[in-house]
Amino acid sequence: MKNLFSDKKTIAILTIPSIAIIGFAILAPLVVSLYFSFMEWAGFGAASFIGLENYRQLLLNDATFYRSLFNTLLLMVVTIFLQNPFAFVVAAILTKLKDSLSRTLRTIYFIPATLSLVVVTKLWTNIFNPSYGFLNKLLQNVGFGTVSIAWLSDPRTALGSVIWIMVWQGFGWALLFYFSGLMTVPKELEEAATVDGANKFQLYTKIILPYMIPVIQSVIVIDVISSLKQMEMVYLSTEGGPGDLTQFIAVYLYQKAFRYSEYGYGNAISVIFVILAVVLTVLIQRLFAERSPLSRRKSL
């Protein structure tokens, strides 16, 4: 076996299937998408080459694209700076509870993440319904009888309501990652820090959080990618409305390509989509690489 894997020809042959799969499933669609982004094409019939016109229109004249980009970045901010800290705090509390109680609560918190996106969206569209929705009925029962908000169609509440649905569904995943990470922190580190006089705040900020940097980095990368590709919940709840207030990049791409038959324009959006995802992922990885204890130790 040792001689087998020391042969460079054997190694090259064994890597061919994985390279072929990556090329067929990832690289080839990207190349095709890049090609059609330079075309004016309705998805059928002849395509005409227009160069960078799709990108010029997209980046200079498309206000809806920038609205969808703003909403996507806002969702990233909410998940990273609101959902994640709250999920970490809840996970830290669960690690201190009895196993049976902790297991029960973890199951309850994770249930939304196991549900179909269609089911989750339908659940919340019913709750937000202005006529028979639970939320309006609750507000009326506690004394706000005149309140009847169309949560998903009112410009004041539509975007916040859609983001709430996404955060509610994704909270369980963040909780699961953080709980698993906290359970791997060596007890010896916590005990040594406590003996040295560290309080609870110092224990988490100086010992536990630095130890969990790889977990935090993974969760943030997942949040970024998930925010970029949010499509089903938005499409099933508001379809980007009212107007374009709840438009997201993935939904806008879909609508341009398949509803309005602007296939070349949709491919230009997809190229920008991929570039944005790669750039944000690389930036996050570099940011955390500079802050990780391992990199600091190497620099010393």
mmCIF file of C-alpha atoms in Angstrom:
data_model
loop_
_atom_site.group_PDB
_atom_site.id
_atom_site.type_symbol
_atom_site.label_atom_id
_atom_site.label_comp_id
_atom_site.label_asym_id
_atom_site.label_seq_id
_atom_site.Cartn_x
_atom_site.Cartn_y
_atom_site.Cartn_z
ATOM 1 C CA MET A 1 0.000 0.000 0.000
ATOM 2 C CA LYS A 2 2.873 2.352 0.824
ATOM 3 C CA ASN A 3 4.526 1.686 -2.558
ATOM 4 C CA LEU A 4 1.186 2.155 -4.307
ATOM 5 C CA PHE A 5 0.626 5.672 -2.988
ATOM 6 C CA SER A 6 4.260 6.674 -3.470
ATOM 7 C CA ASP A 7 3.896 6.229 -7.238
ATOM 8 C CA LYS A 8 3.106 9.628 -8.799
ATOM 9 C CA LYS A 9 1.376 8.053 -11.799
ATOM 10 C CA THR A 10 -0.983 6.127 -9.496
ATOM 11 C CA ILE A 11 -1.754 9.271 -7.523
ATOM 12 C CA ALA A 12 -2.488 11.158 -10.745
ATOM 13 C CA ILE A 13 -4.811 8.401 -12.002
ATOM 14 C CA LEU A 14 -6.692 8.274 -8.687
ATOM 15 C CA THR A 15 -7.285 12.034 -8.733
ATOM 16 C CA ILE A 16 -8.735 12.040 -12.254
ATOM 17 C CA PRO A 17 -12.328 11.099 -11.180
ATOM 18 C CA SER A 18 -12.520 13.862 -8.556
ATOM 19 C CA ILE A 19 -11.023 16.432 -10.936
ATOM 20 C CA ALA A 20 -13.484 15.371 -13.635
ATOM 21 C CA ILE A 21 -16.434 15.730 -11.252
ATOM 22 C CA ILE A 22 -15.275 19.176 -10.114
ATOM 23 C CA GLY A 23 -14.747 20.246 -13.701
ATOM 24 C CA PHE A 24 -18.132 18.954 -14.856
ATOM 25 C CA ALA A 25 -20.194 20.110 -11.870
ATOM 26 C CA ILE A 26 -18.493 23.430 -11.023
ATOM 27 C CA LEU A 27 -16.022 24.747 -13.578
ATOM 28 C CA ALA A 28 -18.013 23.945 -16.726
ATOM 29 C CA PRO A 29 -21.215 25.720 -15.534
ATOM 30 C CA LEU A 30 -19.134 28.743 -14.522
ATOM 31 C CA VAL A 31 -17.505 28.929 -17.948
ATOM 32 C CA VAL A 32 -20.873 28.553 -19.697
ATOM 33 C CA SER A 33 -22.414 31.207 -17.440
ATOM 34 C CA LEU A 34 -19.517 33.579 -18.146
ATOM 35 C CA TYR A 35 -19.923 32.984 -21.875
ATOM 36 C CA PHE A 36 -23.651 33.750 -21.911
ATOM 37 C CA SER A 37 -23.134 36.833 -19.720
ATOM 38 C CA PHE A 38 -21.651 38.488 -22.810
ATOM 39 C CA MET A 39 -24.720 37.614 -24.851
ATOM 40 C CA GLU A 40 -28.211 38.939 -25.345
ATOM 41 C CA TRP A 41 -30.250 35.764 -25.209
ATOM 42 C CA ALA A 42 -33.773 34.856 -24.154
ATOM 43 C CA GLY A 43 -32.872 31.255 -23.295
ATOM 44 C CA PHE A 44 -33.934 29.994 -26.717
ATOM 45 C CA GLY A 45 -33.243 30.917 -30.297
ATOM 46 C CA ALA A 46 -30.159 32.749 -31.487
ATOM 47 C CA ALA A 47 -27.856 34.603 -29.107
ATOM 48 C CA SER A 48 -26.126 37.838 -30.084
ATOM 49 C CA PHE A 49 -22.799 38.971 -28.668
ATOM 50 C CA ILE A 50 -23.024 42.334 -26.867
ATOM 51 C CA GLY A 51 -19.753 42.309 -24.929
ATOM 52 C CA LEU A 52 -19.853 44.033 -21.544
ATOM 53 C CA GLU A 53 -23.248 45.643 -22.076
ATOM 54 C CA ASN A 54 -24.971 43.396 -19.515
ATOM 55 C CA TYR A 55 -22.371 44.303 -16.899
ATOM 56 C CA ARG A 56 -22.545 48.007 -17.759
ATOM 57 C CA GLN A 57 -26.324 47.979 -17.401
ATOM 58 C CA LEU A 58 -26.133 45.929 -14.218
ATOM 59 C CA LEU A 59 -23.489 47.983 -12.418
ATOM 60 C CA LEU A 60 -24.389 51.477 -13.648
ATOM 61 C CA ASN A 61 -28.147 51.566 -14.264
ATOM 62 C CA ASP A 62 -29.819 48.795 -12.290
ATOM 63 C CA ALA A 63 -31.200 50.154 -9.015
ATOM 64 C CA THR A 64 -32.973 46.869 -8.299
ATOM 65 C CA PHE A 65 -29.643 45.013 -8.323
ATOM 66 C CA TYR A 66 -28.230 47.373 -5.711
ATOM 67 C CA ARG A 67 -31.391 47.005 -3.645
ATOM 68 C CA SER A 68 -30.984 43.213 -3.754
ATOM 69 C CA LEU A 69 -27.298 43.580 -2.852
ATOM 70 C CA PHE A 70 -28.150 45.858 0.089
ATOM 71 C CA ASN A 71 -30.757 43.409 1.383
ATOM 72 C CA THR A 72 -28.313 40.517 1.057
ATOM 73 C CA LEU A 73 -25.604 42.408 2.974
ATOM 74 C CA LEU A 74 -28.171 43.418 5.605
ATOM 75 C CA LEU A 75 -29.090 39.755 6.100
ATOM 76 C CA MET A 76 -25.384 38.939 6.534
ATOM 77 C CA VAL A 77 -25.047 41.655 9.184
ATOM 78 C CA VAL A 78 -28.131 40.430 11.054
ATOM 79 C CA THR A 79 -27.021 36.784 11.060
ATOM 80 C CA ILE A 80 -23.383 37.521 11.957
ATOM 81 C CA PHE A 81 -23.860 40.241 14.561
ATOM 82 C CA LEU A 82 -27.280 39.401 16.031
ATOM 83 C CA GLN A 83 -28.159 35.760 15.414
ATOM 84 C CA ASN A 84 -24.688 34.354 16.047
ATOM 85 C CA PRO A 85 -23.982 36.072 19.396
ATOM 86 C CA PHE A 86 -27.430 35.077 20.641
ATOM 87 C CA ALA A 87 -26.908 31.490 19.454
ATOM 88 C CA PHE A 88 -23.526 31.417 21.215
ATOM 89 C CA VAL A 89 -25.031 32.651 24.493
ATOM 90 C CA VAL A 90 -27.831 30.076 24.320
ATOM 91 C CA ALA A 91 -25.316 27.331 23.502
ATOM 92 C CA ALA A 92 -23.146 28.373 26.465
ATOM 93 C CA ILE A 93 -26.172 28.190 28.763
ATOM 94 C CA LEU A 94 -27.122 24.749 27.416
ATOM 95 C CA THR A 95 -23.644 23.387 28.219
ATOM 96 C CA LYS A 96 -24.250 24.213 31.893
ATOM 97 C CA LEU A 97 -27.658 22.517 32.169
ATOM 98 C CA LYS A 98 -28.402 18.899 32.988
ATOM 99 C CA ASP A 99 -27.968 16.553 30.043
ATOM 100 C CA SER A 100 -31.657 15.636 29.783
ATOM 101 C CA LEU A 101 -32.849 19.253 29.890
ATOM 102 C CA SER A 102 -30.097 20.405 27.541
ATOM 103 C CA ARG A 103 -30.933 17.657 25.048
ATOM 104 C CA THR A 104 -34.628 18.547 25.118
ATOM 105 C CA LEU A 105 -34.006 22.253 24.568
ATOM 106 C CA ARG A 106 -31.502 21.580 21.780
ATOM 107 C CA THR A 107 -34.078 19.444 20.023
ATOM 108 C CA ILE A 108 -36.710 22.171 20.311
ATOM 109 C CA TYR A 109 -34.351 24.869 19.025
ATOM 110 C CA PHE A 110 -33.202 22.712 16.110
ATOM 111 C CA ILE A 111 -36.685 21.691 14.906
ATOM 112 C CA PRO A 112 -37.075 24.745 12.591
ATOM 113 C CA ALA A 113 -33.821 23.827 10.830
ATOM 114 C CA THR A 114 -35.164 20.355 10.024
ATOM 115 C CA LEU A 115 -38.381 21.613 8.453
ATOM 116 C CA SER A 116 -38.821 22.128 4.738
ATOM 117 C CA LEU A 117 -38.272 25.699 3.579
ATOM 118 C CA VAL A 118 -41.714 25.569 1.991
ATOM 119 C CA VAL A 119 -43.305 24.541 5.299
ATOM 120 C CA VAL A 120 -41.444 27.241 7.243
ATOM 121 C CA THR A 121 -42.403 29.945 4.769
ATOM 122 C CA LYS A 122 -46.047 28.843 4.690
ATOM 123 C CA LEU A 123 -46.124 28.799 8.494
ATOM 124 C CA TRP A 124 -44.878 32.372 8.793
ATOM 125 C CA THR A 125 -46.950 33.755 5.920
ATOM 126 C CA ASN A 126 -50.001 32.467 7.793
ATOM 127 C CA ILE A 127 -48.778 33.997 11.051
ATOM 128 C CA PHE A 128 -48.166 37.332 9.301
ATOM 129 C CA ASN A 129 -51.479 37.272 7.417
ATOM 130 C CA PRO A 130 -53.305 40.578 8.045
ATOM 131 C CA SER A 131 -56.776 38.982 8.144
ATOM 132 C CA TYR A 132 -56.458 35.778 10.162
ATOM 133 C CA GLY A 133 -52.787 35.748 11.167
ATOM 134 C CA PHE A 134 -51.834 34.798 14.712
ATOM 135 C CA LEU A 135 -49.615 37.864 15.207
ATOM 136 C CA ASN A 136 -52.354 40.402 14.502
ATOM 137 C CA LYS A 137 -54.831 38.421 16.604
ATOM 138 C CA LEU A 138 -52.335 38.438 19.480
ATOM 139 C CA LEU A 139 -51.830 42.196 19.214
ATOM 140 C CA GLN A 140 -55.577 42.740 19.236
ATOM 141 C CA ASN A 141 -56.023 40.521 22.300
ATOM 142 C CA VAL A 142 -53.434 42.476 24.309
ATOM 143 C CA GLY A 143 -55.112 45.811 23.673
ATOM 144 C CA PHE A 144 -53.939 46.896 20.230
ATOM 145 C CA GLY A 145 -57.331 46.370 18.645
ATOM 146 C CA THR A 146 -56.778 48.869 15.853
ATOM 147 C CA VAL A 147 -53.533 47.225 14.747
ATOM 148 C CA SER A 148 -53.828 45.130 11.619
ATOM 149 C CA ILE A 149 -50.528 45.186 9.759
ATOM 150 C CA ALA A 150 -49.948 43.431 6.444
ATOM 151 C CA TRP A 151 -46.501 42.382 7.611
ATOM 152 C CA LEU A 152 -45.261 40.982 4.291
ATOM 153 C CA SER A 153 -46.746 43.669 2.025
ATOM 154 C CA ASP A 154 -46.336 46.800 4.132
ATOM 155 C CA PRO A 155 -43.159 48.665 3.058
ATOM 156 C CA ARG A 156 -42.371 49.403 6.707
ATOM 157 C CA THR A 157 -42.339 45.770 7.832
ATOM 158 C CA ALA A 158 -41.860 43.568 4.755
ATOM 159 C CA LEU A 159 -38.051 43.341 4.753
ATOM 160 C CA GLY A 160 -37.832 42.843 8.508
ATOM 161 C CA SER A 161 -40.476 40.109 8.360
ATOM 162 C CA VAL A 162 -38.677 38.226 5.588
ATOM 163 C CA ILE A 163 -35.333 38.453 7.413
ATOM 164 C CA TRP A 164 -37.022 37.230 10.589
ATOM 165 C CA ILE A 165 -38.244 34.087 8.788
ATOM 166 C CA MET A 166 -34.704 33.338 7.570
ATOM 167 C CA VAL A 167 -33.120 33.949 10.971
ATOM 168 C CA TRP A 168 -35.747 31.845 12.755
ATOM 169 C CA GLN A 169 -35.140 28.928 10.404
ATOM 170 C CA GLY A 170 -31.335 29.171 10.556
ATOM 171 C CA PHE A 171 -30.912 29.744 14.294
ATOM 172 C CA GLY A 172 -30.768 26.026 15.066
ATOM 173 C CA TRP A 173 -27.757 25.479 12.786
ATOM 174 C CA ALA A 174 -25.732 28.229 14.466
ATOM 175 C CA LEU A 175 -26.712 26.874 17.876
ATOM 176 C CA LEU A 176 -25.651 23.358 16.901
ATOM 177 C CA PHE A 177 -22.224 24.498 15.684
ATOM 178 C CA TYR A 178 -21.539 26.586 18.772
ATOM 179 C CA PHE A 179 -22.754 23.936 21.184
ATOM 180 C CA SER A 180 -20.557 21.309 19.526
ATOM 181 C CA GLY A 181 -17.595 23.682 19.633
ATOM 182 C CA LEU A 182 -18.103 24.529 23.300
ATOM 183 C CA MET A 183 -18.232 20.841 24.185
ATOM 184 C CA THR A 184 -14.742 20.367 22.704
ATOM 185 C CA VAL A 185 -13.092 23.064 24.842
ATOM 186 C CA PRO A 186 -10.735 21.212 27.228
ATOM 187 C CA LYS A 187 -11.935 21.408 30.804
ATOM 188 C CA GLU A 188 -8.314 21.717 31.893
ATOM 189 C CA LEU A 189 -8.065 25.131 30.210
ATOM 190 C CA GLU A 190 -11.170 26.391 31.988
ATOM 191 C CA GLU A 191 -10.015 25.030 35.348
ATOM 192 C CA ALA A 192 -6.530 26.509 34.952
ATOM 193 C CA ALA A 193 -7.952 29.920 34.048
ATOM 194 C CA THR A 194 -10.321 29.788 37.036
ATOM 195 C CA VAL A 195 -7.474 28.875 39.375
ATOM 196 C CA ASP A 196 -5.484 31.838 38.016
ATOM 197 C CA GLY A 197 -8.335 34.130 39.019
ATOM 198 C CA ALA A 198 -10.216 34.592 35.763
ATOM 199 C CA ASN A 199 -13.881 35.516 36.126
ATOM 200 C CA LYS A 200 -16.644 34.280 33.820
ATOM 201 C CA PHE A 201 -16.242 37.145 31.367
ATOM 202 C CA GLN A 202 -12.472 36.703 31.145
ATOM 203 C CA LEU A 203 -12.888 32.942 30.819
ATOM 204 C CA TYR A 204 -14.972 33.343 27.685
ATOM 205 C CA THR A 205 -13.113 36.271 26.115
ATOM 206 C CA LYS A 206 -9.552 35.061 26.835
ATOM 207 C CA ILE A 207 -9.874 31.276 26.699
ATOM 208 C CA ILE A 208 -13.066 29.936 25.110
ATOM 209 C CA LEU A 209 -13.593 32.404 22.237
ATOM 210 C CA PRO A 210 -9.981 32.196 20.964
ATOM 211 C CA TYR A 211 -10.196 28.406 21.136
ATOM 212 C CA MET A 212 -13.411 28.463 19.091
ATOM 213 C CA ILE A 213 -12.157 30.745 16.303
ATOM 214 C CA PRO A 214 -12.244 27.902 13.705
ATOM 215 C CA VAL A 215 -15.879 27.189 14.615
ATOM 216 C CA ILE A 216 -16.839 30.868 14.497
ATOM 217 C CA GLN A 217 -15.108 31.233 11.139
ATOM 218 C CA SER A 218 -16.992 28.254 9.709
ATOM 219 C CA VAL A 219 -20.344 29.588 10.908
ATOM 220 C CA ILE A 220 -19.692 33.046 9.444
ATOM 221 C CA VAL A 221 -18.650 31.607 6.071
ATOM 222 C CA ILE A 222 -21.827 29.509 6.040
ATOM 223 C CA ASP A 223 -23.865 32.618 6.935
ATOM 224 C CA VAL A 224 -22.315 34.596 4.078
ATOM 225 C CA ILE A 225 -22.969 31.891 1.499
ATOM 226 C CA SER A 226 -26.461 31.240 2.854
ATOM 227 C CA SER A 227 -27.312 34.958 2.686
ATOM 228 C CA LEU A 228 -26.151 35.159 -0.916
ATOM 229 C CA LYS A 229 -28.209 32.186 -2.056
ATOM 230 C CA GLN A 230 -31.438 32.938 -0.190
ATOM 231 C CA MET A 231 -34.157 32.390 -2.724
ATOM 232 C CA GLU A 232 -36.948 30.000 -1.739
ATOM 233 C CA MET A 233 -38.235 31.848 1.332
ATOM 234 C CA VAL A 234 -38.220 35.220 -0.386
ATOM 235 C CA TYR A 235 -39.879 33.898 -3.530
ATOM 236 C CA LEU A 236 -42.578 32.008 -1.612
ATOM 237 C CA SER A 237 -43.363 34.867 0.785
ATOM 238 C CA THR A 238 -43.067 38.146 -1.143
ATOM 239 C CA GLU A 239 -41.432 37.395 -4.536
ATOM 240 C CA GLY A 240 -39.283 40.448 -3.867
ATOM 241 C CA GLY A 241 -42.205 42.818 -3.219
ATOM 242 C CA PRO A 242 -43.713 45.149 -2.358
ATOM 243 C CA GLY A 243 -42.000 46.756 -5.329
ATOM 244 C CA ASP A 244 -38.392 45.639 -4.957
ATOM 245 C CA LEU A 245 -38.093 46.218 -1.209
ATOM 246 C CA THR A 246 -37.457 42.549 -0.334
ATOM 247 C CA GLN A 247 -35.465 41.673 -3.433
ATOM 248 C CA PHE A 248 -32.404 39.451 -2.923
ATOM 249 C CA ILE A 249 -29.668 38.596 -5.417
ATOM 250 C CA ALA A 250 -30.676 34.966 -5.950
ATOM 251 C CA VAL A 251 -34.346 35.875 -6.454
ATOM 252 C CA TYR A 252 -33.481 38.703 -8.827
ATOM 253 C CA LEU A 253 -31.233 36.377 -10.842
ATOM 254 C CA TYR A 254 -34.034 33.824 -11.131
ATOM 255 C CA GLN A 255 -36.624 36.383 -12.155
ATOM 256 C CA LYS A 256 -34.423 37.982 -14.804
ATOM 257 C CA ALA A 257 -33.430 34.660 -16.361
ATOM 258 C CA PHE A 258 -36.670 32.686 -16.183
ATOM 259 C CA ARG A 259 -39.552 35.129 -15.719
ATOM 260 C CA TYR A 260 -38.404 37.927 -18.029
ATOM 261 C CA SER A 261 -36.346 35.673 -20.365
ATOM 262 C CA GLU A 262 -33.249 37.873 -20.008
ATOM 263 C CA TYR A 263 -30.943 34.888 -19.818
ATOM 264 C CA GLY A 264 -27.745 36.754 -20.663
ATOM 265 C CA TYR A 265 -28.488 39.411 -18.054
ATOM 266 C CA GLY A 266 -29.237 36.721 -15.483
ATOM 267 C CA ASN A 267 -25.885 35.083 -16.195
ATOM 268 C CA ALA A 268 -24.142 38.424 -15.657
ATOM 269 C CA ILE A 269 -25.792 38.581 -12.232
ATOM 270 C CA SER A 270 -24.636 35.028 -11.514
ATOM 271 C CA VAL A 271 -21.026 35.933 -12.385
ATOM 272 C CA ILE A 272 -21.129 38.910 -9.999
ATOM 273 C CA PHE A 273 -22.740 36.557 -7.465
ATOM 274 C CA VAL A 274 -19.818 34.095 -7.655
ATOM 275 C CA ILE A 275 -17.191 36.858 -7.512
ATOM 276 C CA LEU A 276 -18.853 38.378 -4.448
ATOM 277 C CA ALA A 277 -19.049 34.990 -2.695
ATOM 278 C CA VAL A 278 -15.370 34.231 -3.372
ATOM 279 C CA VAL A 279 -14.170 37.682 -2.292
ATOM 280 C CA LEU A 280 -16.157 37.668 0.959
ATOM 281 C CA THR A 281 -15.047 34.116 1.805
ATOM 282 C CA VAL A 282 -11.375 34.934 1.205
ATOM 283 C CA LEU A 283 -11.630 38.128 3.282
ATOM 284 C CA ILE A 284 -13.210 36.250 6.187
ATOM 285 C CA GLN A 285 -10.579 33.521 6.063
ATOM 286 C CA ARG A 286 -7.749 36.060 6.061
ATOM 287 C CA LEU A 287 -9.320 38.048 8.867
ATOM 288 C CA PHE A 288 -9.623 34.980 11.081
ATOM 289 C CA ALA A 289 -6.182 33.688 10.066
ATOM 290 C CA GLU A 290 -4.656 36.873 11.460
ATOM 291 C CA ARG A 291 -6.590 36.541 14.697
ATOM 292 C CA SER A 292 -6.176 32.824 15.332
ATOM 293 C CA PRO A 293 -3.899 31.808 18.230
ATOM 294 C CA LEU A 294 -2.065 29.380 15.924
ATOM 295 C CA SER A 295 -1.021 32.106 13.477
ATOM 296 C CA ARG A 296 0.120 34.321 16.347
ATOM 297 C CA ARG A 297 2.171 31.493 17.751
ATOM 298 C CA LYS A 298 3.831 30.954 14.367
ATOM 299 C CA SER A 299 4.646 34.658 14.041
ATOM 300 C CA LEU A 300 6.339 34.534 17.424
#
